[in-house]
Coordinates of C-alpha atoms and ligand atoms in Angstrom, one line a residue:
X3 CA 49.4 -17.1 -95.6
X4 CA 51.2 -17.4 -92.3
X5 CA 49.8 -19.3 -89.3
X6 CA 49.5 -16.1 -86.5
X7 CA 52.0 -16.9 -83.5
X8 CA 53.8 -14.7 -80.7
X9 CA 57.0 -13.4 -81.8
X10 CA 58.6 -10.6 -80.4
X11 CA 57.0 -8.2 -82.5
X12 CA 53.2 -10.2 -82.9
X13 CA 50.7 -11.8 -80.5
X14 CA 48.1 -14.2 -81.2
X15 CA 44.4 -13.7 -79.1
X16 CA 42.1 -16.7 -79.3
X17 CA 38.4 -15.8 -79.3
X18 CA 37.0 -19.0 -78.8
X19 CA 34.7 -20.1 -75.9
X20 CA 31.4 -19.8 -75.8
X21 CA 29.6 -17.5 -78.2
X22 CA 25.6 -16.5 -78.4
X23 CA 24.5 -18.0 -81.6
X24 CA 21.0 -18.3 -83.7
X25 CA 19.3 -20.1 -85.5
X26 CA 19.1 -18.1 -89.5
X27 CA 15.2 -17.5 -90.8
X28 CA 16.3 -15.8 -93.7
X29 CA 15.8 -12.9 -93.1
X30 CA 18.9 -12.0 -91.1
X31 CA 20.7 -10.4 -94.2
X32 CA 17.8 -7.8 -94.3
X33 CA 16.8 -7.3 -91.2
X34 CA 20.8 -6.0 -90.2
X35 CA 21.0 -8.3 -88.1
X36 CA 24.9 -7.5 -87.3
X37 CA 23.9 -4.0 -86.5
X38 CA 22.6 -4.8 -83.2
X39 CA 23.2 -7.5 -80.4
X40 CA 21.6 -10.4 -81.5
X41 CA 18.2 -11.5 -79.8
X42 CA 16.5 -15.0 -78.6
X43 CA 20.6 -16.3 -78.7
X44 CA 21.7 -19.6 -77.0
X45 CA 25.0 -20.8 -76.3
X46 CA 26.9 -22.3 -78.7
X47 CA 30.9 -23.0 -78.3
X48 CA 33.6 -22.1 -80.8
X49 CA 35.3 -24.2 -82.4
X50 CA 32.5 -26.8 -83.0
X51 CA 29.5 -28.0 -85.8
X52 CA 26.1 -26.7 -84.1
X53 CA 24.5 -29.5 -85.1
X54 CA 25.3 -31.9 -82.8
X55 CA 25.1 -29.3 -79.9
X56 CA 21.0 -29.1 -78.9
X57 CA 18.4 -31.7 -78.8
X58 CA 15.7 -30.6 -81.8
X59 CA 16.4 -31.5 -85.2
X60 CA 16.0 -28.0 -86.6
X61 CA 19.8 -27.5 -85.9
X62 CA 20.5 -30.8 -86.3
X63 CA 19.0 -30.4 -89.8
X64 CA 19.2 -26.6 -90.1
X65 CA 19.8 -25.0 -93.8
X66 CA 20.7 -21.4 -94.4
X67 CA 22.4 -19.1 -92.8
X68 CA 23.7 -19.1 -89.3
X69 CA 24.6 -16.3 -86.5
X70 CA 27.4 -16.4 -83.9
X71 CA 28.1 -13.5 -82.0
X72 CA 31.1 -12.6 -79.1
X73 CA 32.3 -9.4 -77.0
X74 CA 35.6 -8.8 -76.7
X75 CA 38.0 -5.8 -75.6
X76 CA 41.2 -5.0 -76.5
X77 CA 44.3 -3.2 -74.5
X78 CA 45.5 -0.6 -75.4
X79 CA 48.9 -1.8 -76.1
X80 CA 47.2 -2.7 -79.4
X81 CA 47.3 0.8 -80.5
X82 CA 49.2 1.7 -83.6
X83 CA 49.5 -1.7 -84.2
X84 CA 47.9 -3.8 -87.8
X85 CA 44.9 -6.0 -85.9
X86 CA 44.1 -9.0 -87.9
X87 CA 40.7 -11.0 -87.5
X88 CA 41.2 -14.5 -88.8
X89 CA 39.1 -17.4 -89.1
X90 CA 40.4 -20.7 -89.2
X91 CA 37.7 -21.6 -90.9
X92 CA 33.8 -21.6 -91.1
X93 CA 31.7 -24.4 -93.4
X94 CA 30.6 -23.5 -95.8
X95 CA 30.6 -18.9 -96.8
X96 CA 31.0 -16.7 -94.1
X97 CA 30.6 -13.0 -93.9
X98 CA 32.2 -11.0 -90.9
X99 CA 30.9 -7.6 -89.2
X100 CA 33.0 -6.0 -86.4
X101 CA 30.8 -3.0 -84.7
X102 CA 28.4 -3.6 -87.1
X103 CA 30.9 -3.2 -90.3
X104 CA 31.4 -6.2 -92.6
X105 CA 34.9 -6.5 -92.8
X106 CA 35.5 -9.6 -94.5
X107 CA 32.8 -12.0 -97.0
X108 CA 34.9 -15.5 -97.8
X109 CA 33.3 -18.2 -99.9
X110 CA 34.8 -22.0 -98.9
X111 CA 34.3 -24.4 -96.2
X112 CA 37.5 -25.6 -94.9
X113 CA 40.3 -22.8 -95.6
X114 CA 41.2 -20.0 -93.5
X115 CA 40.2 -16.3 -93.8
X116 CA 41.2 -12.8 -92.1
X117 CA 40.8 -8.9 -92.1
X118 CA 42.3 -6.0 -91.1
X119 CA 40.0 -4.5 -88.5
X120 CA 42.3 -1.9 -87.3
X121 CA 39.9 0.8 -88.6
X122 CA 36.8 -0.8 -87.1
X123 CA 38.1 -1.7 -83.2
X124 CA 36.8 0.6 -79.8
X125 CA 39.8 0.9 -77.6
X126 CA 38.0 2.2 -75.1
X127 CA 34.7 -0.1 -75.0
X128 CA 33.4 -2.6 -75.7
X129 CA 33.6 -4.0 -79.1
X130 CA 31.5 -6.8 -81.0
X131 CA 32.0 -9.5 -83.6
X132 CA 29.1 -10.9 -85.5
X133 CA 29.2 -13.8 -87.4
X134 CA 27.2 -15.3 -90.2
X135 CA 27.7 -18.6 -91.9
X136 CA 26.0 -20.1 -94.4
X137 CA 26.0 -23.7 -95.4
X138 CA 24.3 -24.0 -98.6
X139 CA 26.3 -25.6 -101.4
X140 CA 25.5 -24.9 -105.5
X141 CA 26.7 -25.6 -108.7
X142 CA 29.3 -23.0 -108.3
X143 CA 30.5 -24.1 -104.5
X144 CA 33.5 -26.4 -103.9
X145 CA 32.0 -29.1 -102.7
X146 CA 29.1 -28.7 -104.8
X147 CA 25.7 -29.0 -103.7
X148 CA 22.4 -28.2 -105.0
X149 CA 19.2 -26.7 -102.8
X150 CA 16.3 -28.5 -104.4
X151 CA 12.5 -27.9 -103.6
X152 CA 11.0 -30.6 -103.7
X153 CA 7.6 -30.2 -103.1
X154 CA 6.1 -26.5 -101.9
X155 CA 7.3 -27.1 -97.9
X156 CA 10.1 -29.7 -98.4
X157 CA 13.2 -28.4 -99.3
X158 CA 16.6 -30.4 -99.4
X159 CA 20.0 -29.4 -99.7
X160 CA 21.4 -32.4 -101.9
X161 CA 24.6 -32.9 -101.6
X162 CA 27.2 -35.5 -103.7
X163 CA 29.7 -36.4 -101.0
X164 CA 29.4 -39.4 -98.1
X165 CA 30.6 -37.4 -95.2
X166 CA 27.5 -35.1 -92.7
X167 CA 27.8 -31.6 -94.1
X168 CA 28.5 -30.1 -90.7
X169 CA 28.4 -26.7 -90.2
X170 CA 29.4 -23.4 -88.3
X171 CA 32.7 -22.0 -87.7
X172 CA 34.8 -25.2 -87.3
X173 CA 38.3 -23.7 -86.0
X174 CA 39.9 -21.2 -83.8
X175 CA 39.0 -17.7 -84.0
X176 CA 41.8 -15.4 -83.7
X177 CA 43.1 -11.7 -83.5
X178 CA 46.3 -10.7 -83.5
X179 CA 48.5 -8.0 -84.4
X180 CA 51.7 -7.4 -86.2
X181 CA 53.3 -3.8 -86.6
X182 CA 52.0 -1.4 -89.5
X183 CA 55.0 -2.5 -92.1
X184 CA 54.8 -6.7 -91.9
X185 CA 56.2 -9.6 -92.7
X186 CA 52.9 -10.9 -95.4
X187 CA 54.4 -14.4 -96.4
X188 CA 57.5 -17.0 -96.5
X189 CA 58.2 -19.4 -99.3
X190 CA 60.4 -22.6 -98.1
X191 CA 61.5 -25.2 -100.6
X192 CA 64.1 -27.7 -99.8
X193 CA 66.8 -29.8 -102.0
X194 CA 68.2 -33.1 -100.4
X195 CA 71.7 -33.9 -101.9
X196 CA 74.5 -36.0 -101.2
X197 CA 75.6 -34.2 -97.8
X198 CA 74.2 -30.9 -97.4
X199 CA 70.4 -29.5 -97.9
X200 CA 69.6 -26.3 -100.3
X201 CA 66.8 -24.4 -98.3
X202 CA 65.5 -21.7 -101.3
X203 CA 63.0 -18.9 -99.6
X204 CA 61.5 -16.2 -100.9
X205 CA 59.7 -13.9 -98.1
X206 CA 57.2 -10.7 -99.0
X207 CA 56.6 -7.9 -97.1
X208 CA 54.3 -4.7 -96.8
X209 CA 56.7 -2.1 -97.9
X210 CA 60.3 -2.5 -98.8
X211 CA 62.7 -2.5 -95.9
X212 CA 65.7 -5.2 -95.3
X213 CA 65.9 -8.6 -94.7
X214 CA 68.0 -10.5 -92.3
X215 CA 67.5 -14.4 -91.7
X216 CA 68.1 -16.8 -89.4
X217 CA 68.6 -20.8 -89.5
X218 CA 68.0 -22.5 -86.3
X219 CA 68.6 -25.6 -85.3
X220 CA 68.4 -27.0 -81.8
X221 CA 68.8 -22.7 -80.2
X222 CA 71.3 -22.5 -82.7
X223 CA 71.5 -20.3 -85.5
X224 CA 73.2 -22.9 -88.6
X225 CA 73.1 -19.9 -91.6
X226 CA 71.7 -16.8 -92.5
X227 CA 71.5 -14.8 -95.0
X228 CA 70.1 -11.4 -95.9
X229 CA 67.4 -10.4 -98.7
X230 CA 63.8 -11.0 -100.0
X231 CA 64.7 -14.1 -102.4
X232 CA 67.7 -16.7 -101.5
X233 CA 69.6 -19.7 -101.5
X234 CA 71.2 -20.9 -97.9
X235 CA 72.9 -24.9 -98.2
X236 CA 73.2 -26.7 -94.5
X237 CA 75.8 -29.1 -94.6
X238 CA 74.9 -32.4 -93.2
X239 CA 71.5 -31.8 -91.9
X240 CA 69.2 -34.1 -90.3
X241 CA 66.7 -34.8 -92.7
X242 CA 63.4 -34.4 -91.8
X243 CA 62.2 -38.3 -92.4
X244 CA 58.9 -40.0 -92.4
X245 CA 57.9 -40.2 -88.4
X246 CA 61.1 -38.9 -87.1
X247 CA 59.9 -35.4 -88.2
X248 CA 62.9 -32.9 -87.9
X249 CA 62.1 -29.4 -88.0
X250 CA 63.9 -26.1 -87.9
X251 CA 63.3 -22.8 -87.5
X252 CA 62.9 -20.1 -90.5
X253 CA 63.1 -16.5 -88.6
X254 CA 62.8 -13.7 -90.7
X255 CA 63.8 -9.9 -89.5
X256 CA 62.4 -7.0 -91.5
X257 CA 64.8 -4.1 -90.3
X258 CA 65.1 -0.6 -90.9
X259 CA 68.0 1.8 -91.9
X260 CA 69.5 1.8 -87.7
X261 CA 69.0 -2.3 -87.9
X262 CA 66.1 -2.0 -85.5
X263 CA 63.7 -4.7 -85.8
X264 CA 60.7 -4.4 -87.4
X265 CA 59.1 -7.2 -87.6
X266 CA 60.4 -11.2 -87.3
X267 CA 58.1 -14.1 -87.8
X268 CA 59.3 -18.1 -87.7
X269 CA 58.7 -20.5 -89.5
X270 CA 59.5 -24.2 -88.6
X271 CA 60.4 -26.5 -91.6
X272 CA 61.4 -29.4 -92.3
X273 CA 64.8 -30.3 -95.2
X274 CA 63.6 -33.1 -97.1
X275 CA 63.2 -33.9 -100.8
X276 CA 60.3 -35.7 -102.8
X277 CA 59.9 -36.9 -106.4
X278 CA 57.6 -39.3 -108.6
X279 CA 60.6 -41.6 -110.1
X280 CA 59.0 -44.3 -112.9
X281 CA 57.3 -47.0 -110.4
X282 CA 58.5 -45.7 -107.4
X283 CA 57.6 -42.4 -104.7
X284 CA 60.8 -40.8 -103.3
X285 CA 61.1 -39.2 -100.6
X286 CA 64.5 -38.3 -99.8
X287 CA 65.9 -40.0 -102.6
X288 CA 64.5 -43.4 -101.1
X289 CA 61.2 -45.7 -102.7
X290 CA 58.4 -44.6 -99.9
X291 CA 55.8 -46.6 -98.6
X292 CA 52.2 -45.2 -98.0
X293 CA 51.1 -46.5 -95.3
X294 CA 47.8 -45.2 -93.7
X295 CA 44.5 -43.8 -94.6
X296 CA 41.5 -41.8 -95.5
X297 CA 40.4 -39.9 -92.4
X298 CA 37.9 -37.4 -91.3
X299 CA 37.5 -34.6 -89.2
X300 CA 34.8 -35.8 -87.4
X301 CA 33.9 -36.9 -83.3
X302 CA 30.9 -37.0 -81.2
X303 CA 29.1 -33.6 -80.5
X304 CA 32.0 -31.5 -81.4
X305 CA 31.4 -32.6 -84.9
X306 CA 34.1 -30.8 -87.3
X307 CA 35.3 -28.4 -84.4
X308 CA 38.9 -28.6 -84.1
X309 CA 40.0 -30.1 -81.2
X310 CA 43.4 -30.7 -79.6
X311 CA 42.8 -33.9 -77.4
X312 CA 41.3 -35.6 -80.4
X313 CA 43.9 -35.0 -82.8
X314 CA 46.9 -36.1 -80.7
X315 CA 44.7 -39.3 -79.6
X316 CA 44.0 -39.9 -83.5
X317 CA 48.1 -39.5 -84.1
X318 CA 49.1 -42.2 -81.0
X319 CA 46.9 -44.3 -83.1
X320 CA 48.3 -43.9 -86.6
X321 CA 51.4 -44.7 -84.6
X322 CA 50.1 -47.7 -82.8
X323 CA 48.8 -49.0 -85.9
X324 CA 52.7 -48.4 -87.7
X325 CA 50.7 -46.2 -90.3
X326 CA 53.1 -43.4 -91.5
X327 CA 50.8 -41.4 -93.4
X328 CA 46.8 -40.0 -94.4
X329 CA 45.5 -38.2 -97.0
X330 CA 43.0 -35.4 -95.8
X331 CA 39.9 -36.4 -97.1
X332 CA 37.9 -35.5 -98.5
X333 CA 38.6 -30.9 -97.4
X334 CA 42.0 -29.3 -95.9
X335 CA 42.5 -30.0 -92.4
X336 CA 43.1 -27.5 -89.5
X337 CA 46.3 -26.2 -89.8
X338 CA 46.8 -26.9 -86.2
X339 CA 46.6 -30.7 -87.5
X340 CA 49.5 -30.1 -90.8
X341 CA 51.4 -28.2 -87.8
X342 CA 51.7 -32.1 -85.9
X343 CA 51.7 -33.7 -88.7
X344 CA 55.4 -31.6 -89.5
X345 CA 56.3 -32.0 -85.8
X346 CA 55.7 -36.0 -85.7
X347 CA 57.0 -37.1 -89.1
X348 CA 53.7 -37.8 -90.5
X349 CA 53.8 -37.4 -94.3
X350 CA 49.9 -35.9 -95.7
X351 CA 48.3 -35.8 -98.9
X352 CA 46.5 -32.8 -99.0
X353 CA 43.6 -32.5 -100.8
X354 CA 41.3 -29.3 -101.6
X355 CA 37.6 -30.0 -100.7
X356 CA 36.2 -30.4 -104.5
X357 CA 34.7 -33.9 -103.6
X358 CA 32.1 -35.3 -105.0
X359 CA 31.9 -33.3 -108.9
X360 CA 30.2 -36.3 -110.2
X361 CA 26.8 -36.6 -110.6
X362 CA 27.0 -40.4 -111.1
X363 CA 27.1 -41.4 -107.6
X364 CA 25.2 -40.2 -104.5
X365 CA 21.9 -40.6 -106.6
X366 CA 19.2 -41.5 -104.9
X367 CA 15.9 -42.5 -106.4
X368 CA 13.8 -39.2 -105.8
X369 CA 16.7 -38.1 -108.2
X370 CA 16.1 -40.2 -110.7
X371 CA 12.5 -40.4 -110.5
X372 CA 10.3 -37.5 -111.2
X373 CA 8.1 -37.4 -108.4
X374 CA 4.9 -35.6 -110.1
X375 CA 4.6 -37.9 -113.2
X376 CA 7.3 -40.9 -112.7
X377 CA 9.7 -40.2 -116.0
X378 CA 12.8 -41.2 -115.0
X379 CA 15.6 -38.6 -115.3
X380 CA 18.5 -38.6 -118.0
X381 CA 21.5 -38.3 -115.8
X382 CA 23.3 -34.9 -117.3
X383 CA 27.4 -34.6 -117.7
X384 CA 28.9 -33.5 -114.6
X385 CA 31.0 -31.2 -116.5
X386 CA 27.8 -29.7 -118.3
X387 CA 25.8 -28.8 -115.4
X388 CA 28.9 -28.0 -112.4
X389 CA 30.2 -24.4 -112.9
X390 CA 32.5 -24.4 -110.2
X391 CA 36.3 -24.3 -112.0
X392 CA 36.7 -20.8 -110.6
X393 CA 36.1 -21.3 -106.8
X394 CA 38.5 -24.5 -107.3
X395 CA 41.0 -22.5 -108.9
X396 CA 40.4 -20.0 -106.1
X397 CA 40.2 -23.0 -103.4
X398 CA 43.9 -25.0 -104.7
X399 CA 45.5 -21.7 -104.5
X400 CA 44.2 -20.7 -100.5
X401 CA 45.3 -24.2 -99.9
X402 CA 48.8 -24.1 -101.4
X403 CA 49.5 -20.4 -99.9
X404 CA 48.2 -22.5 -96.5
X405 CA 50.4 -25.1 -96.6
X406 CA 52.9 -25.2 -99.3
X407 CA 55.6 -24.9 -95.8
X408 CA 54.6 -28.2 -94.4
X409 CA 57.3 -30.9 -94.7
X410 CA 54.4 -33.2 -93.6
X411 CA 52.6 -32.7 -97.1
X412 CA 54.2 -34.3 -100.4
X413 CA 51.2 -34.2 -102.8
X414 CA 48.1 -32.2 -104.0
X415 CA 45.0 -33.9 -104.2
X416 CA 43.1 -31.6 -106.7
X417 CA 40.0 -33.5 -106.2
X418 CA 38.1 -37.0 -104.7
X419 CA 36.2 -38.6 -107.4
X420 CA 35.0 -36.9 -109.7
X421 CA 33.5 -37.7 -113.1
X422 CA 36.6 -38.3 -115.5
X423 CA 35.6 -40.2 -117.2
X424 CA 32.7 -38.1 -118.6
X425 CA 33.5 -35.9 -121.7
X426 CA 34.7 -32.6 -120.6
X427 CA 37.3 -34.0 -117.6
X428 CA 40.3 -33.1 -118.9
X429 CA 39.5 -29.5 -120.6
X430 CA 38.0 -28.8 -116.7
X431 CA 41.1 -30.2 -114.9
X432 CA 44.0 -28.9 -117.2
X433 CA 44.3 -25.7 -115.7
X434 CA 43.2 -26.7 -112.4
X435 CA 47.0 -28.9 -112.8
X436 CA 48.9 -26.2 -114.7
X437 CA 47.8 -23.6 -111.9
X438 CA 49.0 -26.8 -108.7
X439 CA 52.4 -27.1 -111.0
X440 CA 52.8 -23.4 -111.7
X441 CA 52.3 -22.6 -107.6
X442 CA 54.3 -25.3 -106.9
X443 CA 56.8 -26.5 -109.0
X444 CA 58.0 -29.0 -106.0
X445 CA 55.2 -31.8 -105.1
X446 CA 53.0 -34.3 -107.2
X447 CA 50.2 -34.2 -108.0
X448 CA 46.6 -36.6 -108.1
X449 CA 43.4 -36.7 -108.4
X450 CA 41.4 -39.7 -106.9
X451 CA 39.9 -41.8 -108.7
X452 CA 36.2 -43.7 -108.1
X453 CA 35.1 -46.9 -109.0
X454 CA 33.3 -45.7 -112.2
X455 CA 37.1 -44.8 -114.1
X456 CA 39.3 -47.0 -115.3
X457 CA 41.9 -47.6 -117.2
X458 CA 40.3 -47.1 -120.9
X459 CA 38.1 -44.5 -120.3
X460 CA 39.1 -42.1 -117.6
X461 CA 40.7 -38.9 -119.4
X462 CA 42.8 -37.3 -117.2
X463 CA 45.2 -39.9 -115.9
X464 CA 48.0 -37.9 -118.4
X465 CA 47.3 -35.2 -116.2
X466 CA 48.9 -36.6 -113.1
X467 CA 51.5 -37.7 -111.7
X468 CA 50.9 -41.1 -109.4
X469 CA 47.9 -42.9 -109.9
X470 CA 45.2 -42.5 -107.1
X471 CA 42.6 -45.4 -106.8
X472 CA 39.8 -46.2 -104.6
X473 CA 38.3 -49.4 -105.1
X474 CA 34.9 -51.7 -103.4
X475 CA 35.4 -54.7 -105.1
X476 CA 33.9 -57.0 -102.2
X477 CA 31.7 -54.9 -101.0
X478 CA 29.9 -52.5 -103.8
X479 CA 30.7 -54.8 -106.1
X480 CA 31.0 -58.2 -106.2
X481 CA 29.6 -57.9 -103.1
X482 CA 30.6 -60.6 -100.6
X483 CA 32.9 -61.8 -103.5
X484 CA 35.8 -62.7 -102.1
X485 CA 37.9 -64.6 -105.1
X486 CA 36.3 -62.4 -107.5
X487 CA 37.0 -59.6 -106.0
X488 CA 41.1 -61.1 -105.9
X489 CA 40.4 -61.5 -110.2
X490 CA 38.9 -58.2 -110.7
X491 CA 41.4 -56.3 -108.6
X492 CA 44.7 -57.6 -109.9
X493 CA 43.4 -57.9 -113.7
X494 CA 42.8 -53.7 -113.3
X495 CA 45.8 -52.4 -111.2
X496 CA 47.9 -53.8 -114.1
X497 CA 46.0 -52.7 -116.6
X498 CA 46.7 -48.9 -115.6
X499 CA 50.4 -49.5 -115.1
X500 CA 50.7 -51.3 -118.8
X501 CA 49.0 -48.4 -120.0
X502 CA 50.6 -45.5 -117.9
X503 CA 53.7 -46.7 -116.3
X504 CA 53.2 -44.4 -113.2
X505 CA 53.1 -45.3 -109.2
X506 CA 49.7 -46.2 -108.3
X507 CA 48.2 -46.5 -104.5
X508 CA 45.0 -47.8 -103.2
X509 CA 44.0 -44.4 -101.3
X510 CA 40.6 -45.9 -100.7
X511 CA 39.3 -49.6 -99.8
X512 CA 37.3 -50.9 -97.1
X513 CA 34.0 -52.2 -95.9
X514 CA 31.4 -51.2 -93.5
X515 CA 31.6 -53.5 -90.1
X516 CA 29.6 -53.2 -86.9
X517 CA 32.4 -53.5 -83.6
X518 CA 30.9 -57.2 -82.1
X519 CA 29.2 -58.6 -85.3
X520 CA 31.0 -61.8 -86.1
X521 CA 31.2 -64.7 -87.9
X522 CA 32.9 -68.1 -88.2
X523 CA 32.4 -67.7 -91.8
X524 CA 33.3 -64.1 -93.0
X525 CA 29.6 -62.4 -93.9
X526 CA 29.7 -59.1 -94.9
X527 CA 29.2 -56.6 -92.3
X528 CA 31.5 -58.8 -90.2
X529 CA 34.6 -57.7 -88.5
X530 CA 36.2 -61.1 -90.0
X531 CA 35.2 -60.1 -93.3
X532 CA 36.9 -56.8 -92.8
X533 CA 39.6 -58.8 -91.9
X534 CA 39.1 -61.8 -95.0
X535 CA 39.0 -58.5 -97.3
X536 CA 42.0 -56.3 -96.6
X537 CA 43.7 -60.1 -96.6
X538 CA 42.8 -60.7 -100.3
X539 CA 43.7 -56.3 -101.2
X540 CA 47.2 -57.2 -99.5
X541 CA 48.4 -60.1 -101.3
X542 CA 47.3 -58.5 -104.7
X543 CA 49.3 -54.9 -103.4
X544 CA 52.6 -57.4 -102.5
X545 CA 52.6 -58.8 -105.8
X546 CA 53.3 -55.6 -107.6
X547 CA 56.7 -53.8 -107.4
X548 CA 54.5 -50.3 -109.2
X549 CA 51.9 -50.5 -106.3
X550 CA 53.8 -47.4 -103.4
X551 CA 51.1 -47.6 -101.0
X552 CA 47.3 -48.2 -98.6
X553 CA 45.4 -46.4 -97.3
X554 CA 42.1 -47.8 -96.0
X555 CA 38.9 -46.5 -95.7
X556 CA 38.5 -45.6 -93.4
X557 CA 41.3 -44.7 -90.2
X558 CA 37.4 -44.6 -87.9
X559 CA 33.6 -44.6 -88.6
X560 CA 32.2 -41.6 -89.3
X561 CA 28.8 -39.3 -89.7
X562 CA 26.9 -39.3 -92.7
X563 CA 23.7 -38.0 -93.7
X564 CA 20.3 -40.2 -92.7
X565 CA 20.2 -42.7 -95.5
X566 CA 19.3 -46.5 -96.0
X567 CA 22.7 -47.1 -96.9
X568 CA 24.6 -46.4 -94.2
X569 CA 23.7 -47.7 -90.5
X570 CA 24.0 -43.9 -88.3
X571 CA 26.9 -43.2 -90.6
X572 CA 29.3 -45.1 -92.3
X573 CA 31.1 -47.7 -89.9
X574 CA 34.3 -48.4 -92.5
X575 CA 36.3 -47.6 -89.8
X576 CA 39.4 -49.0 -88.6
X577 CA 38.2 -47.9 -85.5
X578 CA 34.7 -47.3 -83.7
X579 CA 33.5 -43.7 -84.1
X580 CA 35.2 -43.2 -80.6
X581 CA 38.0 -44.7 -81.3
X582 CA 37.8 -48.6 -80.1
X583 CA 39.4 -51.0 -82.6
X584 CA 37.6 -53.5 -84.9
X585 CA 39.2 -57.0 -85.1
X586 CA 41.6 -55.6 -88.3
X587 CA 42.8 -53.2 -86.3
X588 CA 45.5 -55.9 -84.9
X589 CA 45.6 -57.0 -88.9
X590 CA 47.2 -53.9 -89.7
X591 CA 48.9 -53.9 -86.7
X592 CA 51.1 -56.7 -87.6
X593 CA 51.1 -55.9 -90.9
X594 CA 52.1 -52.2 -90.8
X595 CA 54.4 -52.3 -87.9
X596 CA 56.3 -54.9 -90.9
X597 CA 56.5 -53.0 -93.7
X598 CA 59.8 -50.6 -93.2
X599 CA 59.0 -46.9 -94.4
X600 CA 61.4 -47.3 -97.4
X601 CA 62.5 -49.8 -99.4
X602 CA 59.3 -52.1 -99.3
X603 CA 58.8 -51.9 -103.3
Ligands
LIG27 C1 34.0 -43.4 -101.7 C2 34.1 -41.8 -101.3 C3 34.3 -42.0 -99.7 C4 33.1 -42.9 -99.6 C5 33.3 -44.4 -99.4 C6 32.1 -45.2 -99.0 O1 35.8 -41.0 -102.0 O2 34.5 -40.4 -99.5 O3 32.7 -43.1 -98.2 O4 32.8 -44.5 -100.5 O5 31.2 -45.3 -99.8 O6 33.1 -42.9 -102.7 O7 32.1 -45.8 -97.8

């Protein structure tokens, strides 16, 4: 899927800004609210989550549809063009109408969707776009959730993940035009040899014509070719490297029989290679060590809404602290962040929104006790209950389709913390891993393991290339006991290696820490404890040559649902939610600035 950009033949118009907004009452679809202008609306910024914008808890806690509407004009210049509406993401499920006519329906809260609307547009008067977004998750969606009717009046959206279910139009809404005959997609992969880079490409168009391509480096054409598929060699290329995101431009020209350009598109790409070999993760044939974080798209007021200011600030902080990578925990991040990572040379583990496919965690007492008669409810096997494999396959396809050309993406994370020890896990994941490998034979895959999945009981390790673990010894287990933590961690890591002989990295380890809570003896929740905890983990990591990287949980404090284990959100950030460093930030800065990207292990 091509990201919308301006070229000689294309133009983009953003529909961001203030939209008219209204909470649904369960009747909007039946009453066809999209047919007329919405009434009784409030102003709502797009992109942004709607939850924290107004003071009334009914916005914060809303379950179900919300309605957005905006008017726009289209210039005559756009006549005879293919006009497309594109939404970067809306969480979770959306329906889009133009002038009352349905043009798109999309399931999934973190990937873009688009539709051609050339025939619905008025050129001589205003147009109206209506978007209804529903935040209800069920057992078929990714992530899963359940709408529970706890009593006649009280309903609750139960979800199995530890971040607030921010909802709304989270990423830019754009209109763009292409010619009627257009370039649909391009797939670029690269290989690094001793003194050259091989660039393989394959192009899709709406109908056959001639294709010319140019590879441009710093305004100079360094290679060209023609045809829909091919391979081009670049001698002595400047490689895309961690922290040095060197990019080339891949220019595609769709040409008619007279040699005139019908459509043209520029894709930025980097020349680099990736390989997992024995106990190492190789980038450009050199052993790479991951230093960084699991993150969230999360901030005050804007929620999960896309914002350039916050993204560039976060990248600046990552550089300051010496990080070279992050994981898009627990859903695909905006395309704009991925493009920035390409430019800045930040390495990304790209995660799907399959978080919490695990009924064994995020259980509260009212989930396991039947409130009517006090009986304990037996926890079912996750794979007997969920019905989301179809949507999981679909979202992997959408994600790879969207992110396949990003040099920053070095690995796909197919899920976070599934019930991989439950019977059925292997059968559930096998087709998803196979599809991922078929769509992208070049990148390794992983499935991030939770604390309950151990070397002897996980059923999915044979499917993946890198073992990625989230571990909380010293926090949820062996709470406050860092000596015992050391023992448990060392034993477990060695055990994984001995059984599987695959490189291992820590995708989460961390402690909830309140800025300013300090103590001379390092006690849980204090800044000192966060430091001591990290030191213990690092001591073990440094002992093991098969250990290829450390992602602290979390980059910054973030919003979660209200809960007795969360003090106004998850406080495992190394930075606070408004990006102030806790003491441990300096510990990491010191450590990471002394660990090279390559050759540490
Ligand atoms: C892990 C989850 C992550 C949570 C973290 C925690 O992957 O989303 O936020 O634990 O408890 O299980 O802080």
